[in-house]
mmCIF file of C-alpha atoms and ligand atoms in Angstrom:
data_model
loop_
_atom_site.group_PDB
_atom_site.id
_atom_site.type_symbol
_atom_site.label_atom_id
_atom_site.label_comp_id
_atom_site.label_asym_id
_atom_site.label_seq_id
_atom_site.Cartn_x
_atom_site.Cartn_y
_atom_site.Cartn_z
ATOM 1 C CA MET A 1 19.211 -2.223 24.386
ATOM 2 C CA ASP A 2 16.396 -0.168 25.888
ATOM 3 C CA THR A 3 13.103 -1.916 26.413
ATOM 4 C CA LEU A 4 9.345 -1.460 26.694
ATOM 5 C CA ALA A 5 9.170 -3.948 29.578
ATOM 6 C CA PRO A 6 6.771 -2.905 32.367
ATOM 7 C CA GLU A 7 9.686 -1.896 34.649
ATOM 8 C CA ALA A 8 10.681 0.743 32.086
ATOM 9 C CA VAL A 9 7.216 1.970 31.123
ATOM 10 C CA GLY A 10 5.310 1.799 34.449
ATOM 11 C CA ARG A 11 6.305 5.260 35.672
ATOM 12 C CA HIS A 12 5.115 6.755 32.358
ATOM 13 C CA LEU A 13 1.583 5.319 32.625
ATOM 14 C CA LYS A 14 -0.664 8.073 33.942
ATOM 15 C CA GLY A 15 -4.208 6.954 33.145
ATOM 16 C CA ARG A 16 -6.494 3.944 32.710
ATOM 17 C CA PHE A 17 -4.919 2.736 29.485
ATOM 18 C CA GLY A 18 -2.045 0.332 30.045
ATOM 19 C CA LYS A 19 -3.817 -1.863 32.583
ATOM 20 C CA PRO A 20 -3.310 -4.752 32.335
ATOM 21 C CA TYR A 21 0.066 -4.407 30.585
ATOM 22 C CA LEU A 22 0.943 -7.522 28.602
ATOM 23 C CA TYR A 23 4.563 -7.538 27.490
ATOM 24 C CA GLU A 24 6.713 -9.971 25.526
ATOM 25 C CA PRO A 25 10.239 -9.098 24.383
ATOM 26 C CA GLU A 26 9.272 -10.659 21.030
ATOM 27 C CA CYS A 27 5.969 -11.877 19.614
ATOM 28 C CA GLU A 28 4.291 -12.444 16.252
ATOM 29 C CA SER A 29 1.880 -9.506 16.512
ATOM 30 C CA THR A 30 0.544 -7.533 19.447
ATOM 31 C CA GLN A 31 -2.822 -7.509 17.635
ATOM 32 C CA ALA A 32 -3.140 -11.278 17.623
ATOM 33 C CA ALA A 33 -2.666 -11.625 21.375
ATOM 34 C CA LEU A 34 -5.504 -9.208 22.188
ATOM 35 C CA LEU A 35 -7.911 -10.399 19.490
ATOM 36 C CA GLU A 36 -7.786 -13.928 20.893
ATOM 37 C CA GLY A 37 -8.714 -13.326 24.540
ATOM 38 C CA ASP A 38 -11.246 -11.397 26.611
ATOM 39 C CA PHE A 39 -9.656 -8.235 27.940
ATOM 40 C CA PRO A 40 -11.019 -5.134 29.636
ATOM 41 C CA GLU A 41 -10.922 -1.757 27.939
ATOM 42 C CA GLY A 42 -7.483 -0.209 28.240
ATOM 43 C CA ALA A 43 -5.608 -3.516 28.225
ATOM 44 C CA VAL A 44 -2.483 -3.252 26.113
ATOM 45 C CA CYS A 45 -0.068 -5.659 24.506
ATOM 46 C CA VAL A 46 3.438 -4.312 23.933
ATOM 47 C CA THR A 47 6.583 -5.795 22.457
ATOM 48 C CA ASP A 48 10.087 -4.796 21.393
ATOM 49 C CA HIS A 49 9.913 -6.865 18.212
ATOM 50 C CA GLN A 50 7.234 -8.455 16.047
ATOM 51 C CA THR A 51 8.021 -11.407 13.817
ATOM 52 C CA ALA A 52 4.731 -11.141 11.897
ATOM 53 C CA GLY A 53 3.636 -7.527 12.372
ATOM 54 C CA ARG A 54 0.417 -6.690 10.568
ATOM 55 C CA GLY A 55 -0.230 -3.621 8.461
ATOM 56 C CA ARG A 56 -3.397 -2.435 6.762
ATOM 57 C CA LEU A 57 -4.791 -4.190 3.701
ATOM 58 C CA GLY A 58 -2.941 -7.426 4.476
ATOM 59 C CA ARG A 59 0.485 -5.834 4.375
ATOM 60 C CA HIS A 60 3.368 -6.635 6.722
ATOM 61 C CA TRP A 61 4.694 -4.191 9.310
ATOM 62 C CA VAL A 62 8.404 -4.783 9.634
ATOM 63 C CA GLU A 63 10.827 -3.183 12.123
ATOM 64 C CA ALA A 64 14.274 -3.833 13.544
ATOM 65 C CA ALA A 65 14.162 -5.115 17.146
ATOM 66 C CA GLY A 66 14.280 -2.453 19.844
ATOM 67 C CA THR A 67 13.674 0.505 17.541
ATOM 68 C CA SER A 68 9.904 1.119 17.688
ATOM 69 C CA VAL A 69 6.831 1.632 19.763
ATOM 70 C CA LEU A 70 4.637 -1.402 19.030
ATOM 71 C CA VAL A 71 1.380 -1.426 20.977
ATOM 72 C CA SER A 72 -2.179 -2.681 20.689
ATOM 73 C CA VAL A 73 -5.008 -1.371 22.863
ATOM 74 C CA VAL A 74 -8.390 -2.934 23.642
ATOM 75 C CA LEU A 75 -11.384 -0.607 23.241
ATOM 76 C CA HIS A 76 -15.037 -1.317 23.967
ATOM 77 C CA PRO A 77 -16.835 1.380 21.987
ATOM 78 C CA PRO A 78 -20.545 1.794 22.625
ATOM 79 C CA PRO A 79 -22.836 -0.002 20.186
ATOM 80 C CA GLY A 80 -24.297 2.115 17.409
ATOM 81 C CA GLY A 81 -21.276 4.383 16.982
ATOM 82 C CA ARG A 82 -18.851 4.447 14.084
ATOM 83 C CA PRO A 83 -15.904 2.345 15.290
ATOM 84 C CA GLN A 84 -14.132 2.866 11.939
ATOM 85 C CA GLU A 85 -13.444 6.427 13.153
ATOM 86 C CA LEU A 86 -11.133 5.029 15.824
ATOM 87 C CA SER A 87 -8.276 4.784 13.297
ATOM 88 C CA LEU A 88 -8.398 8.562 12.996
ATOM 89 C CA VAL A 89 -8.661 9.021 16.746
ATOM 90 C CA ALA A 90 -5.580 6.830 17.235
ATOM 91 C CA GLY A 91 -3.793 8.596 14.373
ATOM 92 C CA ILE A 92 -4.306 11.963 16.066
ATOM 93 C CA ALA A 93 -3.097 10.535 19.383
ATOM 94 C CA ALA A 94 0.043 9.223 17.665
ATOM 95 C CA ALA A 95 0.587 12.550 15.868
ATOM 96 C CA GLU A 96 0.283 14.429 19.183
ATOM 97 C CA ALA A 97 2.702 12.045 20.900
ATOM 98 C CA VAL A 98 5.228 12.346 18.056
ATOM 99 C CA GLU A 99 4.886 16.102 18.175
ATOM 100 C CA GLY A 100 5.391 16.142 21.949
ATOM 101 C CA ALA A 101 8.583 14.100 21.582
ATOM 102 C CA THR A 102 10.093 15.944 18.637
ATOM 103 C CA GLY A 103 8.740 19.483 18.813
ATOM 104 C CA LEU A 104 7.925 19.203 15.093
ATOM 105 C CA SER A 105 4.395 19.352 13.746
ATOM 106 C CA ALA A 106 2.983 16.004 12.694
ATOM 107 C CA GLN A 107 0.095 15.377 10.294
ATOM 108 C CA VAL A 108 -2.442 12.598 9.814
ATOM 109 C CA LYS A 109 -2.670 11.157 6.323
ATOM 110 C CA TRP A 110 -6.177 9.766 6.047
ATOM 111 C CA PRO A 111 -7.074 7.206 7.124
ATOM 112 C CA ASN A 112 -4.276 5.941 9.319
ATOM 113 C CA ASP A 113 -0.767 7.261 8.719
ATOM 114 C CA VAL A 114 1.191 9.762 10.769
ATOM 115 C CA MET A 115 3.491 11.984 8.741
ATOM 116 C CA LEU A 116 6.483 13.964 9.907
ATOM 117 C CA ASN A 117 8.434 16.037 7.463
ATOM 118 C CA ARG A 118 6.553 14.289 4.586
ATOM 119 C CA SER A 119 7.601 10.813 5.737
ATOM 120 C CA LYS A 120 5.422 8.172 7.335
ATOM 121 C CA VAL A 121 6.606 7.638 10.907
ATOM 122 C CA ALA A 122 3.615 5.743 12.293
ATOM 123 C CA GLY A 123 0.699 3.584 11.189
ATOM 124 C CA VAL A 124 -2.554 2.500 12.798
ATOM 125 C CA LEU A 125 -4.429 -0.748 12.301
ATOM 126 C CA ALA A 126 -7.890 -1.131 13.841
ATOM 127 C CA GLU A 127 -9.378 -4.643 13.901
ATOM 128 C CA MET A 128 -12.726 -5.727 15.319
ATOM 129 C CA ARG A 129 -13.857 -8.862 17.067
ATOM 130 C CA GLY A 130 -17.524 -8.634 17.849
ATOM 131 C CA HIS A 131 -17.960 -5.257 19.563
ATOM 132 C CA VAL A 132 -14.348 -5.100 20.684
ATOM 133 C CA VAL A 133 -11.891 -2.984 18.704
ATOM 134 C CA VAL A 134 -8.171 -3.631 18.957
ATOM 135 C CA VAL A 135 -6.231 -0.592 17.833
ATOM 136 C CA GLY A 136 -2.604 -1.272 16.956
ATOM 137 C CA ILE A 137 -0.101 1.540 16.624
ATOM 138 C CA GLY A 138 3.438 1.251 15.333
ATOM 139 C CA ILE A 139 5.782 4.258 15.624
ATOM 140 C CA ASN A 140 9.187 4.278 13.954
ATOM 141 C CA VAL A 141 11.369 5.810 16.635
ATOM 142 C CA ASN A 142 15.060 4.919 16.567
ATOM 143 C CA GLN A 143 15.574 3.226 13.195
ATOM 144 C CA THR A 144 18.524 4.337 11.104
ATOM 145 C CA ARG A 145 17.863 5.081 7.428
ATOM 146 C CA GLN A 146 19.195 1.590 6.537
ATOM 147 C CA GLN A 147 16.699 -0.039 8.905
ATOM 148 C CA LEU A 148 13.670 1.482 7.163
ATOM 149 C CA PRO A 149 11.952 0.062 4.090
ATOM 150 C CA GLY A 150 13.259 1.892 1.058
ATOM 151 C CA ASP A 151 10.558 0.797 -1.358
ATOM 152 C CA ALA A 152 7.393 1.965 0.435
ATOM 153 C CA LYS A 153 4.897 3.929 -1.683
ATOM 154 C CA THR A 154 4.699 6.492 1.097
ATOM 155 C CA PRO A 155 8.332 7.229 2.069
ATOM 156 C CA ALA A 156 9.146 5.914 5.549
ATOM 157 C CA GLY A 157 10.997 7.842 8.214
ATOM 158 C CA SER A 158 11.746 7.473 11.902
ATOM 159 C CA LEU A 159 11.928 10.127 14.590
ATOM 160 C CA ARG A 160 15.686 9.508 14.545
ATOM 161 C CA THR A 161 16.146 9.954 10.793
ATOM 162 C CA ILE A 162 14.094 13.160 10.850
ATOM 163 C CA VAL A 163 15.292 14.782 14.071
ATOM 164 C CA GLY A 164 18.825 13.374 14.093
ATOM 165 C CA ALA A 165 18.616 12.057 17.668
ATOM 166 C CA THR A 166 17.323 8.941 19.410
ATOM 167 C CA HIS A 167 14.208 9.140 21.589
ATOM 168 C CA ASP A 168 12.994 7.478 24.783
ATOM 169 C CA ARG A 169 10.516 4.830 23.595
ATOM 170 C CA ALA A 170 9.079 4.182 27.067
ATOM 171 C CA ALA A 171 8.207 7.849 27.588
ATOM 172 C CA LEU A 172 6.729 8.051 24.096
ATOM 173 C CA LEU A 173 4.531 5.021 24.759
ATOM 174 C CA GLY A 174 3.270 6.527 28.028
ATOM 175 C CA SER A 175 2.449 9.783 26.272
ATOM 176 C CA LEU A 176 0.712 7.952 23.420
ATOM 177 C CA LEU A 177 -1.527 5.947 25.757
ATOM 178 C CA TYR A 178 -2.469 8.996 27.787
ATOM 179 C CA ARG A 179 -3.359 11.018 24.688
ATOM 180 C CA LEU A 180 -5.287 8.099 23.177
ATOM 181 C CA GLU A 181 -7.327 7.720 26.346
ATOM 182 C CA ARG A 182 -8.195 11.419 26.425
ATOM 183 C CA LEU A 183 -9.157 11.527 22.725
ATOM 184 C CA TYR A 184 -11.086 8.254 22.947
ATOM 185 C CA ASP A 185 -13.107 9.554 25.911
ATOM 186 C CA GLY A 186 -13.950 12.632 23.831
ATOM 187 C CA TRP A 187 -14.932 10.454 20.869
ATOM 188 C CA ARG A 188 -17.209 8.333 23.089
ATOM 189 C CA HIS A 189 -18.903 11.483 24.225
ATOM 190 C CA GLY A 190 -19.385 13.243 20.889
ATOM 191 C CA GLY A 191 -17.831 11.287 18.018
ATOM 192 C CA LEU A 192 -15.303 13.235 15.986
ATOM 193 C CA THR A 193 -16.830 16.590 17.041
ATOM 194 C CA ASP A 194 -14.250 17.436 19.705
ATOM 195 C CA ILE A 195 -11.269 16.576 17.526
ATOM 196 C CA TYR A 196 -12.627 17.754 14.211
ATOM 197 C CA THR A 197 -10.791 21.069 14.271
ATOM 198 C CA GLU A 198 -7.550 19.358 15.189
ATOM 199 C CA LEU A 199 -8.107 16.799 12.450
ATOM 200 C CA GLY A 200 -8.544 19.577 9.900
ATOM 201 C CA ALA A 201 -5.382 21.320 11.073
ATOM 202 C CA ARG A 202 -3.410 18.078 10.786
ATOM 203 C CA ASP A 203 -4.875 16.899 7.468
ATOM 204 C CA PHE A 204 -1.869 15.907 5.310
ATOM 205 C CA LEU A 205 -3.897 15.277 2.151
ATOM 206 C CA ARG A 206 -5.916 18.489 2.063
ATOM 207 C CA GLY A 207 -5.260 20.265 -1.227
ATOM 208 C CA ARG A 208 -3.120 17.446 -2.639
ATOM 209 C CA ARG A 209 -3.821 15.590 -5.869
ATOM 210 C CA VAL A 210 -4.923 12.080 -4.905
ATOM 211 C CA THR A 211 -6.158 8.837 -6.364
ATOM 212 C CA VAL A 212 -8.174 6.627 -4.054
ATOM 213 C CA ASP A 213 -10.764 3.930 -4.559
ATOM 214 C CA GLY A 214 -10.946 4.681 -8.287
ATOM 215 C CA VAL A 215 -11.430 8.433 -7.740
ATOM 216 C CA SER A 216 -8.833 10.990 -8.856
ATOM 217 C CA GLY A 217 -8.952 14.614 -7.874
ATOM 218 C CA THR A 218 -8.026 17.067 -5.145
ATOM 219 C CA ALA A 219 -8.480 16.058 -1.521
ATOM 220 C CA VAL A 220 -10.848 18.593 0.038
ATOM 221 C CA MET A 221 -11.152 17.478 3.650
ATOM 222 C CA VAL A 222 -12.057 14.690 6.024
ATOM 223 C CA ASP A 223 -15.736 15.067 6.873
ATOM 224 C CA ARG A 224 -17.385 14.753 10.301
ATOM 225 C CA GLU A 225 -18.025 11.052 9.678
ATOM 226 C CA GLY A 226 -14.315 10.430 9.052
ATOM 227 C CA ARG A 227 -14.674 10.049 5.252
ATOM 228 C CA LEU A 228 -12.388 11.658 2.689
ATOM 229 C CA LEU A 229 -13.977 14.174 0.319
ATOM 230 C CA VAL A 230 -12.309 14.337 -3.089
ATOM 231 C CA ASP A 231 -13.093 17.002 -5.686
ATOM 232 C CA ALA A 232 -13.023 15.085 -8.977
ATOM 233 C CA GLY A 233 -13.409 18.356 -10.925
ATOM 234 C CA HIS A 234 -16.101 20.908 -11.710
ATOM 235 C CA GLY A 235 -17.592 20.658 -8.228
ATOM 236 C CA ASP A 236 -18.077 16.885 -8.431
ATOM 237 C CA VAL A 237 -17.156 16.055 -4.839
ATOM 238 C CA ARG A 238 -16.957 12.326 -4.107
ATOM 239 C CA VAL A 239 -17.155 10.755 -0.663
ATOM 240 C CA VAL A 240 -14.599 7.992 -0.035
ATOM 241 C CA GLU A 241 -15.275 5.646 2.891
ATOM 242 C CA SER A 242 -11.952 3.819 2.914
ATOM 243 C CA GLY A 243 -9.029 3.028 0.684
ATOM 244 C CA ASP A 244 -5.370 3.309 -0.070
ATOM 245 C CA VAL A 245 -4.475 6.845 -1.127
ATOM 246 C CA GLN A 246 -1.867 7.610 -3.760
ATOM 247 C CA TYR A 247 -0.874 11.250 -3.724
ATOM 248 C CA VAL A 248 1.384 13.666 -5.499
ATOM 249 C CA ARG A 249 4.063 15.024 -3.158
HETATM 250 C C1 BTN B 1 -0.243 0.381 8.600
HETATM 251 O O1 BTN B 1 0.296 1.481 8.437
HETATM 252 O O2 BTN B 1 -0.443 -0.385 7.650
HETATM 253 C C2 BTN B 1 -0.635 -0.034 9.986
HETATM 254 C C3 BTN B 1 0.524 -0.580 10.773
HETATM 255 C C4 BTN B 1 0.166 -0.977 12.173
HETATM 256 C C5 BTN B 1 1.334 -1.616 12.895
HETATM 257 C C6 BTN B 1 1.050 -1.883 14.343
HETATM 258 S S1 BTN B 1 2.501 -2.308 15.251
HETATM 259 C C7 BTN B 1 1.534 -2.762 16.626
HETATM 260 C C8 BTN B 1 0.324 -3.499 16.081
HETATM 261 N N1 BTN B 1 0.624 -4.908 15.879
HETATM 262 C C9 BTN B 1 0.584 -5.251 14.590
HETATM 263 O O3 BTN B 1 0.797 -6.396 14.154
HETATM 264 N N2 BTN B 1 0.281 -4.181 13.826
HETATM 265 C C10 BTN B 1 0.061 -2.992 14.642
#
């Protein structure tokens, strides 16, 4: 089985993120380990299998051992910013990394999913402790169709099920961390400004019929504060801060 142990990933780490590199072959959740201690920005926790992986809104994140990229990263955003935007920043980083590995264009489904060929291949969970944000990213890489949840509201895919080939998880993790660092530095400097155009180009929901947070309508765009604008009809555009989006394919 391939591994995300430091011996395998070290040569793919090109920037600040990934230091220190905490690795366990198996753990409950990479989020938990980082939320409990005091770690510098860029510290990561990585595993090949989670026994209690956490998803958004109290859901579970389940994967077969040795198939995924499972990583959490410590960020120390400056006070007074909008740390909730970091889900989008991480989502774009994951979309770029997936795109780099597959050569296919990947989208971000607000607020935190990465879509490839209309299937969810990655999810982001951002949790805060004080001023520290721990951003967790799970990418479905080498799962077979049978190893993916069949009952998810948003259909799940892996890079393998979509491309038809397995991928190097260690290289993908290195690419993800490098892209996240670059995008995060840009966000620290100017919020979503630098990545706003890219966000618009990757917006999976734009133009789709959606229901979110009690609002039904057509998704217009993600605004510069990272909120979803939904046209409920006749020019009645609602601003949605957060929520779980149902959409029509
Ligand atoms: C979601 O789509 O609901 C978010 C899923 C986030 C999963 C990742 S895997 C690495 C990190 N550790 C966790 O327990 N969750 C995140």
